[in-house]
Amino acid sequence: MAYLEIRDACVHYPVRNTWGTTGEVIKAVDHVSLSLEKGSILGLVGESGCGKSTLSRAIMQLQPLTSGSIILNGTNLSELPAREIRRRRTDFQMVFQDPYASLNPRMSIFTTLVEALSQRLSLKKNEREAAVAELMNRVGLSPEHMYKYPHEFSGGQRQRIAIARAIAPRPALLLADEPVSALDVSIQSQILNLLTDLTKQMGISMLFISHDLSVVHYLADHIAVMQRGKIVEYGPADAVFNHPQHEYTQTLLAAIP
Ligand code: ADP
């Protein structure tokens, strides 16, 4: 059974002008159906403004669907009361493009990670350091830096901290929205490898969003290509990358330096 199923999802934003709404809508997500197997990686690719972030916000229940449904592990999220959604929030976590903006600058790494771990475990005071150290090791960070603050780390290290925070509650689904776009090219593959290894080891399903087809091809099992709110091509990653059928996918491929 698919772990995540998006069925005929639409998100329409009303077009506004100075006087209010015009009656027109932007179809940011337009009849999208996709599924994601447990432990597999789905790459969602498309240029800026095609609706990728809107779709990921809809999956996270941060943006209501105009129609359609999001089914997580057999449960239709759109039908759940807000209280139940809050209870399940630990099941789906996000990693964002800019780790600096998503980490609290006033919180040490230790405090950030204890907070994230506490969503799943009730850690006694004397267990906290060991649990944070284990988590830091898992994402390739040296535990001796646990009492440092985000600004004391490099961009790649900060993204590792953001990834540690995301996996701490042992989510079933990870949404990674352009997680390497702000990083130096030399560091990008390290972070992509880390995400691949962690999701495979922990059986996490990942929706990986990027504007860059080569980045998506690097780690995804399947690729979905989005253009103006619609999925125009979907298939196994190698097939989409090596033999793109849709003209738009061919354009994305030609844009790779
Ligand atoms: P992407 O993540 O692929 O860059 P987005 O999901 O951010 O695309 O945007 C898709 C479309 O929806 C764009 O035309 C954007 O301008 C529009 N849009 C995004 N968020 C809003 C919003 N809150 N209100 C109105 N329009 C929006």
PDB file of C-alpha atoms and ligand atoms in Angstrom:
ATOM      1  CA  MET A   1       0.000   0.000   0.000  1.00  0.00           C
ATOM      2  CA  ALA A   2       1.208   3.501  -0.775  1.00  0.00           C
ATOM      3  CA  TYR A   3       2.216   5.392   2.340  1.00  0.00           C
ATOM      4  CA  LEU A   4       1.159   8.758   0.968  1.00  0.00           C
ATOM      5  CA  GLU A   5      -1.542   9.144  -1.623  1.00  0.00           C
ATOM      6  CA  ILE A   6      -2.523  12.434  -3.174  1.00  0.00           C
ATOM      7  CA  ARG A   7      -5.858  12.001  -4.952  1.00  0.00           C
ATOM      8  CA  ASP A   8      -7.005  14.552  -7.504  1.00  0.00           C
ATOM      9  CA  ALA A   9      -5.804  17.443  -5.349  1.00  0.00           C
ATOM     10  CA  CYS A  10      -6.527  21.058  -6.258  1.00  0.00           C
ATOM     11  CA  VAL A  11      -5.466  24.268  -4.518  1.00  0.00           C
ATOM     12  CA  HIS A  12      -6.922  27.448  -5.997  1.00  0.00           C
ATOM     13  CA  TYR A  13      -5.889  30.874  -4.728  1.00  0.00           C
ATOM     14  CA  PRO A  14      -8.303  33.765  -5.295  1.00  0.00           C
ATOM     15  CA  VAL A  15      -6.828  36.563  -7.425  1.00  0.00           C
ATOM     16  CA  ARG A  16      -6.966  39.848  -5.503  1.00  0.00           C
ATOM     17  CA  ASN A  17      -6.729  43.442  -6.594  1.00  0.00           C
ATOM     18  CA  THR A  18      -7.081  46.715  -4.647  1.00  0.00           C
ATOM     19  CA  TRP A  19     -10.840  46.239  -4.276  1.00  0.00           C
ATOM     20  CA  GLY A  20     -10.821  42.604  -3.171  1.00  0.00           C
ATOM     21  CA  THR A  21     -11.080  39.307  -5.012  1.00  0.00           C
ATOM     22  CA  THR A  22     -11.702  39.419  -8.761  1.00  0.00           C
ATOM     23  CA  GLY A  23     -13.565  36.121  -9.008  1.00  0.00           C
ATOM     24  CA  GLU A  24     -10.622  34.586 -10.896  1.00  0.00           C
ATOM     25  CA  VAL A  25      -8.363  31.943  -9.374  1.00  0.00           C
ATOM     26  CA  ILE A  26      -4.749  30.829  -9.671  1.00  0.00           C
ATOM     27  CA  LYS A  27      -4.733  27.052 -10.049  1.00  0.00           C
ATOM     28  CA  ALA A  28      -1.515  26.488  -8.077  1.00  0.00           C
ATOM     29  CA  VAL A  29      -2.238  22.748  -7.777  1.00  0.00           C
ATOM     30  CA  ASP A  30      -4.484  21.424 -10.520  1.00  0.00           C
ATOM     31  CA  HIS A  31      -5.852  17.866 -10.242  1.00  0.00           C
ATOM     32  CA  VAL A  32      -2.650  16.286  -8.927  1.00  0.00           C
ATOM     33  CA  SER A  33      -2.593  12.561  -8.152  1.00  0.00           C
ATOM     34  CA  LEU A  34       0.620  10.981  -6.840  1.00  0.00           C
ATOM     35  CA  SER A  35       1.600   8.205  -4.525  1.00  0.00           C
ATOM     36  CA  LEU A  36       4.653   7.454  -2.450  1.00  0.00           C
ATOM     37  CA  GLU A  37       5.620   4.003  -1.202  1.00  0.00           C
ATOM     38  CA  LYS A  38       6.964   3.425   2.299  1.00  0.00           C
ATOM     39  CA  GLY A  39      10.715   4.040   2.433  1.00  0.00           C
ATOM     40  CA  SER A  40      10.945   5.384  -1.108  1.00  0.00           C
ATOM     41  CA  ILE A  41      11.911   8.801  -2.462  1.00  0.00           C
ATOM     42  CA  LEU A  42       9.697  10.757  -4.838  1.00  0.00           C
ATOM     43  CA  GLY A  43      11.329  13.708  -6.565  1.00  0.00           C
ATOM     44  CA  LEU A  44       9.039  16.592  -7.517  1.00  0.00           C
ATOM     45  CA  VAL A  45      10.619  18.882 -10.069  1.00  0.00           C
ATOM     46  CA  GLY A  46       9.480  22.018 -11.861  1.00  0.00           C
ATOM     47  CA  GLU A  47      10.436  25.644 -12.274  1.00  0.00           C
ATOM     48  CA  SER A  48       9.729  28.337  -9.704  1.00  0.00           C
ATOM     49  CA  GLY A  49       6.018  29.168  -9.409  1.00  0.00           C
ATOM     50  CA  CYS A  50       4.743  25.820 -10.759  1.00  0.00           C
ATOM     51  CA  GLY A  51       3.072  24.902  -7.441  1.00  0.00           C
ATOM     52  CA  LYS A  52       5.614  22.654  -5.689  1.00  0.00           C
ATOM     53  CA  SER A  53       5.559  24.488  -2.348  1.00  0.00           C
ATOM     54  CA  THR A  54       1.784  24.813  -2.390  1.00  0.00           C
ATOM     55  CA  LEU A  55       1.508  21.053  -2.835  1.00  0.00           C
ATOM     56  CA  SER A  56       3.957  20.392   0.003  1.00  0.00           C
ATOM     57  CA  ARG A  57       2.106  22.820   2.300  1.00  0.00           C
ATOM     58  CA  ALA A  58      -1.120  21.015   1.426  1.00  0.00           C
ATOM     59  CA  ILE A  59       0.431  17.653   2.371  1.00  0.00           C
ATOM     60  CA  MET A  60       1.612  19.185   5.657  1.00  0.00           C
ATOM     61  CA  GLN A  61      -1.978  20.398   6.261  1.00  0.00           C
ATOM     62  CA  LEU A  62      -0.770  23.994   6.326  1.00  0.00           C
ATOM     63  CA  GLN A  63      -2.808  24.848   3.226  1.00  0.00           C
ATOM     64  CA  PRO A  64      -6.362  23.564   2.749  1.00  0.00           C
ATOM     65  CA  LEU A  65      -7.208  21.756  -0.482  1.00  0.00           C
ATOM     66  CA  THR A  66      -9.905  23.244  -2.696  1.00  0.00           C
ATOM     67  CA  SER A  67     -10.819  19.664  -3.618  1.00  0.00           C
ATOM     68  CA  GLY A  68      -9.341  16.172  -3.566  1.00  0.00           C
ATOM     69  CA  SER A  69      -7.698  14.345  -0.689  1.00  0.00           C
ATOM     70  CA  ILE A  70      -4.400  13.581   1.013  1.00  0.00           C
ATOM     71  CA  ILE A  71      -4.275  10.077   2.428  1.00  0.00           C
ATOM     72  CA  LEU A  72      -1.493   9.229   4.849  1.00  0.00           C
ATOM     73  CA  ASN A  73      -1.119   5.599   5.828  1.00  0.00           C
ATOM     74  CA  GLY A  74      -4.753   4.904   4.937  1.00  0.00           C
ATOM     75  CA  THR A  75      -6.187   7.936   6.766  1.00  0.00           C
ATOM     76  CA  ASN A  76      -7.757  10.818   4.864  1.00  0.00           C
ATOM     77  CA  LEU A  77      -6.137  13.824   6.547  1.00  0.00           C
ATOM     78  CA  SER A  78      -8.689  16.255   5.145  1.00  0.00           C
ATOM     79  CA  GLU A  79     -11.365  14.541   7.266  1.00  0.00           C
ATOM     80  CA  LEU A  80      -9.457  14.639  10.556  1.00  0.00           C
ATOM     81  CA  PRO A  81     -10.241  17.235  13.236  1.00  0.00           C
ATOM     82  CA  ALA A  82      -7.511  19.833  13.908  1.00  0.00           C
ATOM     83  CA  ARG A  83      -6.715  18.258  17.282  1.00  0.00           C
ATOM     84  CA  GLU A  84      -5.957  14.912  15.635  1.00  0.00           C
ATOM     85  CA  ILE A  85      -3.801  16.592  12.948  1.00  0.00           C
ATOM     86  CA  ARG A  86      -1.738  18.230  15.713  1.00  0.00           C
ATOM     87  CA  ARG A  87      -1.266  14.871  17.395  1.00  0.00           C
ATOM     88  CA  ARG A  88      -0.004  13.350  14.127  1.00  0.00           C
ATOM     89  CA  ARG A  89       2.269  16.248  13.191  1.00  0.00           C
ATOM     90  CA  THR A  90       5.342  14.405  14.413  1.00  0.00           C
ATOM     91  CA  ASP A  91       4.684  11.818  11.679  1.00  0.00           C
ATOM     92  CA  PHE A  92       5.531  14.310   8.946  1.00  0.00           C
ATOM     93  CA  GLN A  93       8.498  16.647   9.127  1.00  0.00           C
ATOM     94  CA  MET A  94       9.997  19.229   6.807  1.00  0.00           C
ATOM     95  CA  VAL A  95      13.482  20.309   5.786  1.00  0.00           C
ATOM     96  CA  PHE A  96      13.633  23.747   4.162  1.00  0.00           C
ATOM     97  CA  GLN A  97      15.925  25.519   1.742  1.00  0.00           C
ATOM     98  CA  ASP A  98      17.423  27.916   4.258  1.00  0.00           C
ATOM     99  CA  PRO A  99      18.523  26.120   7.429  1.00  0.00           C
ATOM    100  CA  TYR A 100      19.516  29.425   9.027  1.00  0.00           C
ATOM    101  CA  ALA A 101      15.990  30.827   8.779  1.00  0.00           C
ATOM    102  CA  SER A 102      14.438  27.600  10.041  1.00  0.00           C
ATOM    103  CA  LEU A 103      16.687  27.239  13.121  1.00  0.00           C
ATOM    104  CA  ASN A 104      16.152  29.431  16.173  1.00  0.00           C
ATOM    105  CA  PRO A 105      19.328  31.575  16.476  1.00  0.00           C
ATOM    106  CA  ARG A 106      18.893  31.849  20.264  1.00  0.00           C
ATOM    107  CA  MET A 107      18.685  28.117  20.859  1.00  0.00           C
ATOM    108  CA  SER A 108      21.782  25.939  21.173  1.00  0.00           C
ATOM    109  CA  ILE A 109      21.865  22.777  19.087  1.00  0.00           C
ATOM    110  CA  PHE A 110      21.417  20.808  22.297  1.00  0.00           C
ATOM    111  CA  THR A 111      18.187  22.651  23.186  1.00  0.00           C
ATOM    112  CA  THR A 112      16.867  22.433  19.601  1.00  0.00           C
ATOM    113  CA  LEU A 113      17.449  18.693  19.400  1.00  0.00           C
ATOM    114  CA  VAL A 114      16.177  17.918  22.929  1.00  0.00           C
ATOM    115  CA  GLU A 115      12.954  19.727  22.002  1.00  0.00           C
ATOM    116  CA  ALA A 116      12.653  17.688  18.790  1.00  0.00           C
ATOM    117  CA  LEU A 117      13.427  14.382  20.545  1.00  0.00           C
ATOM    118  CA  SER A 118      10.884  15.175  23.276  1.00  0.00           C
ATOM    119  CA  GLN A 119       8.082  14.983  20.723  1.00  0.00           C
ATOM    120  CA  ARG A 120       8.596  11.229  20.758  1.00  0.00           C
ATOM    121  CA  LEU A 121      10.442  10.367  23.975  1.00  0.00           C
ATOM    122  CA  SER A 122      10.230  11.539  27.539  1.00  0.00           C
ATOM    123  CA  LEU A 123      13.937  11.927  28.199  1.00  0.00           C
ATOM    124  CA  LYS A 124      15.211  12.180  31.764  1.00  0.00           C
ATOM    125  CA  LYS A 125      17.720  14.976  32.340  1.00  0.00           C
ATOM    126  CA  ASN A 126      20.696  12.627  32.523  1.00  0.00           C
ATOM    127  CA  GLU A 127      19.709  10.897  29.258  1.00  0.00           C
ATOM    128  CA  ARG A 128      19.549  14.046  27.138  1.00  0.00           C
ATOM    129  CA  GLU A 129      23.229  14.500  26.277  1.00  0.00           C
ATOM    130  CA  ALA A 130      23.600  10.899  25.119  1.00  0.00           C
ATOM    131  CA  ALA A 131      20.459  11.102  22.978  1.00  0.00           C
ATOM    132  CA  VAL A 132      21.598  14.378  21.352  1.00  0.00           C
ATOM    133  CA  ALA A 133      25.087  12.948  20.774  1.00  0.00           C
ATOM    134  CA  GLU A 134      23.615   9.876  19.090  1.00  0.00           C
ATOM    135  CA  LEU A 135      21.481  12.053  16.843  1.00  0.00           C
ATOM    136  CA  MET A 136      24.410  14.329  15.937  1.00  0.00           C
ATOM    137  CA  ASN A 137      26.577  11.333  15.052  1.00  0.00           C
ATOM    138  CA  ARG A 138      23.799  10.028  12.840  1.00  0.00           C
ATOM    139  CA  VAL A 139      23.865  13.202  10.707  1.00  0.00           C
ATOM    140  CA  GLY A 140      27.665  13.446  10.641  1.00  0.00           C
ATOM    141  CA  LEU A 141      28.149  16.179  13.247  1.00  0.00           C
ATOM    142  CA  SER A 142      30.586  15.988  16.111  1.00  0.00           C
ATOM    143  CA  PRO A 143      28.716  15.912  19.460  1.00  0.00           C
ATOM    144  CA  GLU A 144      31.391  18.104  21.080  1.00  0.00           C
ATOM    145  CA  HIS A 145      29.662  21.060  19.376  1.00  0.00           C
ATOM    146  CA  MET A 146      26.246  20.455  20.931  1.00  0.00           C
ATOM    147  CA  TYR A 147      26.270  23.598  23.069  1.00  0.00           C
ATOM    148  CA  LYS A 148      27.041  25.872  20.128  1.00  0.00           C
ATOM    149  CA  TYR A 149      24.526  28.116  18.329  1.00  0.00           C
ATOM    150  CA  PRO A 150      23.453  28.035  14.650  1.00  0.00           C
ATOM    151  CA  HIS A 151      25.662  30.982  13.597  1.00  0.00           C
ATOM    152  CA  GLU A 152      28.757  29.043  14.683  1.00  0.00           C
ATOM    153  CA  PHE A 153      28.198  26.428  11.966  1.00  0.00           C
ATOM    154  CA  SER A 154      28.659  26.425   8.185  1.00  0.00           C
ATOM    155  CA  GLY A 155      25.681  26.236   5.825  1.00  0.00           C
ATOM    156  CA  GLY A 156      26.119  22.499   5.253  1.00  0.00           C
ATOM    157  CA  GLN A 157      26.437  21.835   8.991  1.00  0.00           C
ATOM    158  CA  ARG A 158      23.322  23.900   9.683  1.00  0.00           C
ATOM    159  CA  GLN A 159      21.416  21.818   7.140  1.00  0.00           C
ATOM    160  CA  ARG A 160      22.652  18.699   8.985  1.00  0.00           C
ATOM    161  CA  ILE A 161      21.233  20.178  12.219  1.00  0.00           C
ATOM    162  CA  ALA A 162      17.899  20.865  10.479  1.00  0.00           C
ATOM    163  CA  ILE A 163      17.882  17.261   9.215  1.00  0.00           C
ATOM    164  CA  ALA A 164      18.669  15.952  12.719  1.00  0.00           C
ATOM    165  CA  ARG A 165      15.763  17.964  14.095  1.00  0.00           C
ATOM    166  CA  ALA A 166      13.453  16.603  11.378  1.00  0.00           C
ATOM    167  CA  ILE A 167      14.331  12.923  11.945  1.00  0.00           C
ATOM    168  CA  ALA A 168      14.377  13.187  15.767  1.00  0.00           C
ATOM    169  CA  PRO A 169      10.650  12.394  16.191  1.00  0.00           C
ATOM    170  CA  ARG A 170      11.104   9.402  13.819  1.00  0.00           C
ATOM    171  CA  PRO A 171       8.663  10.685  11.210  1.00  0.00           C
ATOM    172  CA  ALA A 172       7.189   8.403   8.580  1.00  0.00           C
ATOM    173  CA  LEU A 173       7.288  11.147   5.955  1.00  0.00           C
ATOM    174  CA  LEU A 174       9.906  13.777   5.258  1.00  0.00           C
ATOM    175  CA  LEU A 175       9.225  16.705   2.955  1.00  0.00           C
ATOM    176  CA  ALA A 176      12.429  18.281   1.738  1.00  0.00           C
ATOM    177  CA  ASP A 177      11.772  21.577  -0.098  1.00  0.00           C
ATOM    178  CA  GLU A 178      14.883  22.641  -2.089  1.00  0.00           C
ATOM    179  CA  PRO A 179      17.134  21.495   0.795  1.00  0.00           C
ATOM    180  CA  VAL A 180      20.424  21.912  -1.094  1.00  0.00           C
ATOM    181  CA  SER A 181      19.638  24.928  -3.297  1.00  0.00           C
ATOM    182  CA  ALA A 182      21.262  27.394  -0.896  1.00  0.00           C
ATOM    183  CA  LEU A 183      24.406  25.287  -0.379  1.00  0.00           C
ATOM    184  CA  ASP A 184      27.763  25.267  -2.172  1.00  0.00           C
ATOM    185  CA  VAL A 185      27.824  22.741  -5.003  1.00  0.00           C
ATOM    186  CA  SER A 186      30.694  20.895  -3.277  1.00  0.00           C
ATOM    187  CA  ILE A 187      28.479  20.239  -0.233  1.00  0.00           C
ATOM    188  CA  GLN A 188      25.241  19.438  -2.048  1.00  0.00           C
ATOM    189  CA  SER A 189      26.033  15.794  -2.772  1.00  0.00           C
ATOM    190  CA  GLN A 190      27.049  15.176   0.868  1.00  0.00           C
ATOM    191  CA  ILE A 191      23.648  16.400   2.043  1.00  0.00           C
ATOM    192  CA  LEU A 192      21.846  14.432  -0.685  1.00  0.00           C
ATOM    193  CA  ASN A 193      23.736  11.278   0.353  1.00  0.00           C
ATOM    194  CA  LEU A 194      22.876  11.913   3.992  1.00  0.00           C
ATOM    195  CA  LEU A 195      19.165  12.281   3.191  1.00  0.00           C
ATOM    196  CA  THR A 196      19.207   9.113   1.070  1.00  0.00           C
ATOM    197  CA  ASP A 197      21.036   7.067   3.719  1.00  0.00           C
ATOM    198  CA  LEU A 198      18.829   8.235   6.585  1.00  0.00           C
ATOM    199  CA  THR A 199      15.542   7.658   4.767  1.00  0.00           C
ATOM    200  CA  LYS A 200      16.632   4.171   3.661  1.00  0.00           C
ATOM    201  CA  GLN A 201      17.968   3.227   7.134  1.00  0.00           C
ATOM    202  CA  MET A 202      14.918   4.525   8.974  1.00  0.00           C
ATOM    203  CA  GLY A 203      12.287   3.485   6.423  1.00  0.00           C
ATOM    204  CA  ILE A 204      11.168   7.090   5.985  1.00  0.00           C
ATOM    205  CA  SER A 205       9.301   8.077   2.812  1.00  0.00           C
ATOM    206  CA  MET A 206      10.562  11.330   1.327  1.00  0.00           C
ATOM    207  CA  LEU A 207       9.066  13.863  -1.032  1.00  0.00           C
ATOM    208  CA  PHE A 208      12.044  15.756  -2.384  1.00  0.00           C
ATOM    209  CA  ILE A 209      11.261  19.053  -4.111  1.00  0.00           C
ATOM    210  CA  SER A 210      13.659  20.844  -6.426  1.00  0.00           C
ATOM    211  CA  HIS A 211      13.785  23.003  -9.539  1.00  0.00           C
ATOM    212  CA  ASP A 212      16.861  21.001 -10.636  1.00  0.00           C
ATOM    213  CA  LEU A 213      16.224  17.738 -12.491  1.00  0.00           C
ATOM    214  CA  SER A 214      19.806  16.500 -12.018  1.00  0.00           C
ATOM    215  CA  VAL A 215      19.555  16.930  -8.239  1.00  0.00           C
ATOM    216  CA  VAL A 216      16.248  15.052  -8.160  1.00  0.00           C
ATOM    217  CA  HIS A 217      17.658  12.277 -10.352  1.00  0.00           C
ATOM    218  CA  TYR A 218      20.606  11.901  -7.960  1.00  0.00           C
ATOM    219  CA  LEU A 219      18.455  10.484  -5.171  1.00  0.00           C
ATOM    220  CA  ALA A 220      14.843   9.862  -6.209  1.00  0.00           C
ATOM    221  CA  ASP A 221      13.324   6.464  -6.989  1.00  0.00           C
ATOM    222  CA  HIS A 222      10.507   8.103  -8.955  1.00  0.00           C
ATOM    223  CA  ILE A 223      10.239  11.545 -10.500  1.00  0.00           C
ATOM    224  CA  ALA A 224       7.133  13.675 -11.021  1.00  0.00           C
ATOM    225  CA  VAL A 225       7.459  16.719 -13.268  1.00  0.00           C
ATOM    226  CA  MET A 226       5.166  19.647 -12.462  1.00  0.00           C
ATOM    227  CA  GLN A 227       4.236  22.455 -14.817  1.00  0.00           C
ATOM    228  CA  ARG A 228       1.651  25.148 -14.055  1.00  0.00           C
ATOM    229  CA  GLY A 229       0.047  23.136 -11.266  1.00  0.00           C
ATOM    230  CA  LYS A 230      -0.197  19.865 -13.202  1.00  0.00           C
ATOM    231  CA  ILE A 231       1.928  16.706 -13.204  1.00  0.00           C
ATOM    232  CA  VAL A 232       2.979  16.411 -16.847  1.00  0.00           C
ATOM    233  CA  GLU A 233       5.308  13.421 -16.503  1.00  0.00           C
ATOM    234  CA  TYR A 234       5.820  10.694 -13.904  1.00  0.00           C
ATOM    235  CA  GLY A 235       7.907   7.530 -13.848  1.00  0.00           C
ATOM    236  CA  PRO A 236      10.981   5.702 -12.517  1.00  0.00           C
ATOM    237  CA  ALA A 237      13.809   8.245 -12.035  1.00  0.00           C
ATOM    238  CA  ASP A 238      16.154   6.764 -14.656  1.00  0.00           C
ATOM    239  CA  ALA A 239      13.412   6.545 -17.272  1.00  0.00           C
ATOM    240  CA  VAL A 240      12.312  10.166 -16.794  1.00  0.00           C
ATOM    241  CA  PHE A 241      15.910  11.419 -16.740  1.00  0.00           C
ATOM    242  CA  ASN A 242      17.261   9.383 -19.653  1.00  0.00           C
ATOM    243  CA  HIS A 243      14.175   9.211 -21.872  1.00  0.00           C
ATOM    244  CA  PRO A 244      11.936  12.182 -21.050  1.00  0.00           C
ATOM    245  CA  GLN A 245       8.643  12.001 -22.947  1.00  0.00           C
ATOM    246  CA  HIS A 246       7.190  15.417 -22.265  1.00  0.00           C
ATOM    247  CA  GLU A 247       8.531  18.507 -23.984  1.00  0.00           C
ATOM    248  CA  TYR A 248       8.714  20.381 -20.671  1.00  0.00           C
ATOM    249  CA  THR A 249      10.887  17.639 -19.096  1.00  0.00           C
ATOM    250  CA  GLN A 250      13.170  17.848 -22.128  1.00  0.00           C
ATOM    251  CA  THR A 251      13.466  21.620 -21.543  1.00  0.00           C
ATOM    252  CA  LEU A 252      14.372  21.038 -17.879  1.00  0.00           C
ATOM    253  CA  LEU A 253      16.977  18.497 -18.960  1.00  0.00           C
ATOM    254  CA  ALA A 254      18.452  20.867 -21.530  1.00  0.00           C
ATOM    255  CA  ALA A 255      18.747  23.551 -18.820  1.00  0.00           C
ATOM    256  CA  ILE A 256      21.198  21.401 -16.789  1.00  0.00           C
ATOM    257  CA  PRO A 257      24.680  22.855 -17.230  1.00  0.00           C
TER     258      PRO A 257
HETATM  259  P1  ADP B   1       6.814  26.868  -6.406  1.00  0.00           P
HETATM  260  O1  ADP B   1       6.984  26.309  -5.040  1.00  0.00           O
HETATM  261  O2  ADP B   1       6.876  25.831  -7.466  1.00  0.00           O
HETATM  262  O3  ADP B   1       7.747  28.008  -6.672  1.00  0.00           O
HETATM  263  P2  ADP B   1       4.329  27.995  -5.399  1.00  0.00           P
HETATM  264  O4  ADP B   1       3.553  26.865  -4.847  1.00  0.00           O
HETATM  265  O5  ADP B   1       5.052  28.851  -4.431  1.00  0.00           O
HETATM  266  O6  ADP B   1       5.324  27.459  -6.532  1.00  0.00           O
HETATM  267  O7  ADP B   1       3.351  28.943  -6.246  1.00  0.00           O
HETATM  268  C1  ADP B   1       2.442  28.453  -7.234  1.00  0.00           C
HETATM  269  C2  ADP B   1       1.564  29.596  -7.732  1.00  0.00           C
HETATM  270  O8  ADP B   1       0.664  30.012  -6.695  1.00  0.00           O
HETATM  271  C3  ADP B   1       2.328  30.833  -8.151  1.00  0.00           C
HETATM  272  O9  ADP B   1       1.669  31.414  -9.229  1.00  0.00           O
HETATM  273  C4  ADP B   1       2.246  31.721  -6.919  1.00  0.00           C
HETATM  274  O10 ADP B   1       2.339  33.081  -7.291  1.00  0.00           O
HETATM  275  C5  ADP B   1       0.864  31.380  -6.379  1.00  0.00           C
HETATM  276  N1  ADP B   1       0.783  31.492  -4.914  1.00  0.00           N
HETATM  277  C6  ADP B   1       1.577  30.842  -4.013  1.00  0.00           C
HETATM  278  N2  ADP B   1       1.185  31.126  -2.741  1.00  0.00           N
HETATM  279  C7  ADP B   1       0.121  31.976  -2.848  1.00  0.00           C
HETATM  280  C8  ADP B   1      -0.741  32.630  -1.896  1.00  0.00           C
HETATM  281  N3  ADP B   1      -0.599  32.452  -0.573  1.00  0.00           N
HETATM  282  N4  ADP B   1      -1.727  33.427  -2.392  1.00  0.00           N
HETATM  283  C9  ADP B   1      -1.899  33.591  -3.702  1.00  0.00           C
HETATM  284  N5  ADP B   1      -1.130  33.012  -4.648  1.00  0.00           N
HETATM  285  C10 ADP B   1      -0.136  32.207  -4.244  1.00  0.00           C
END
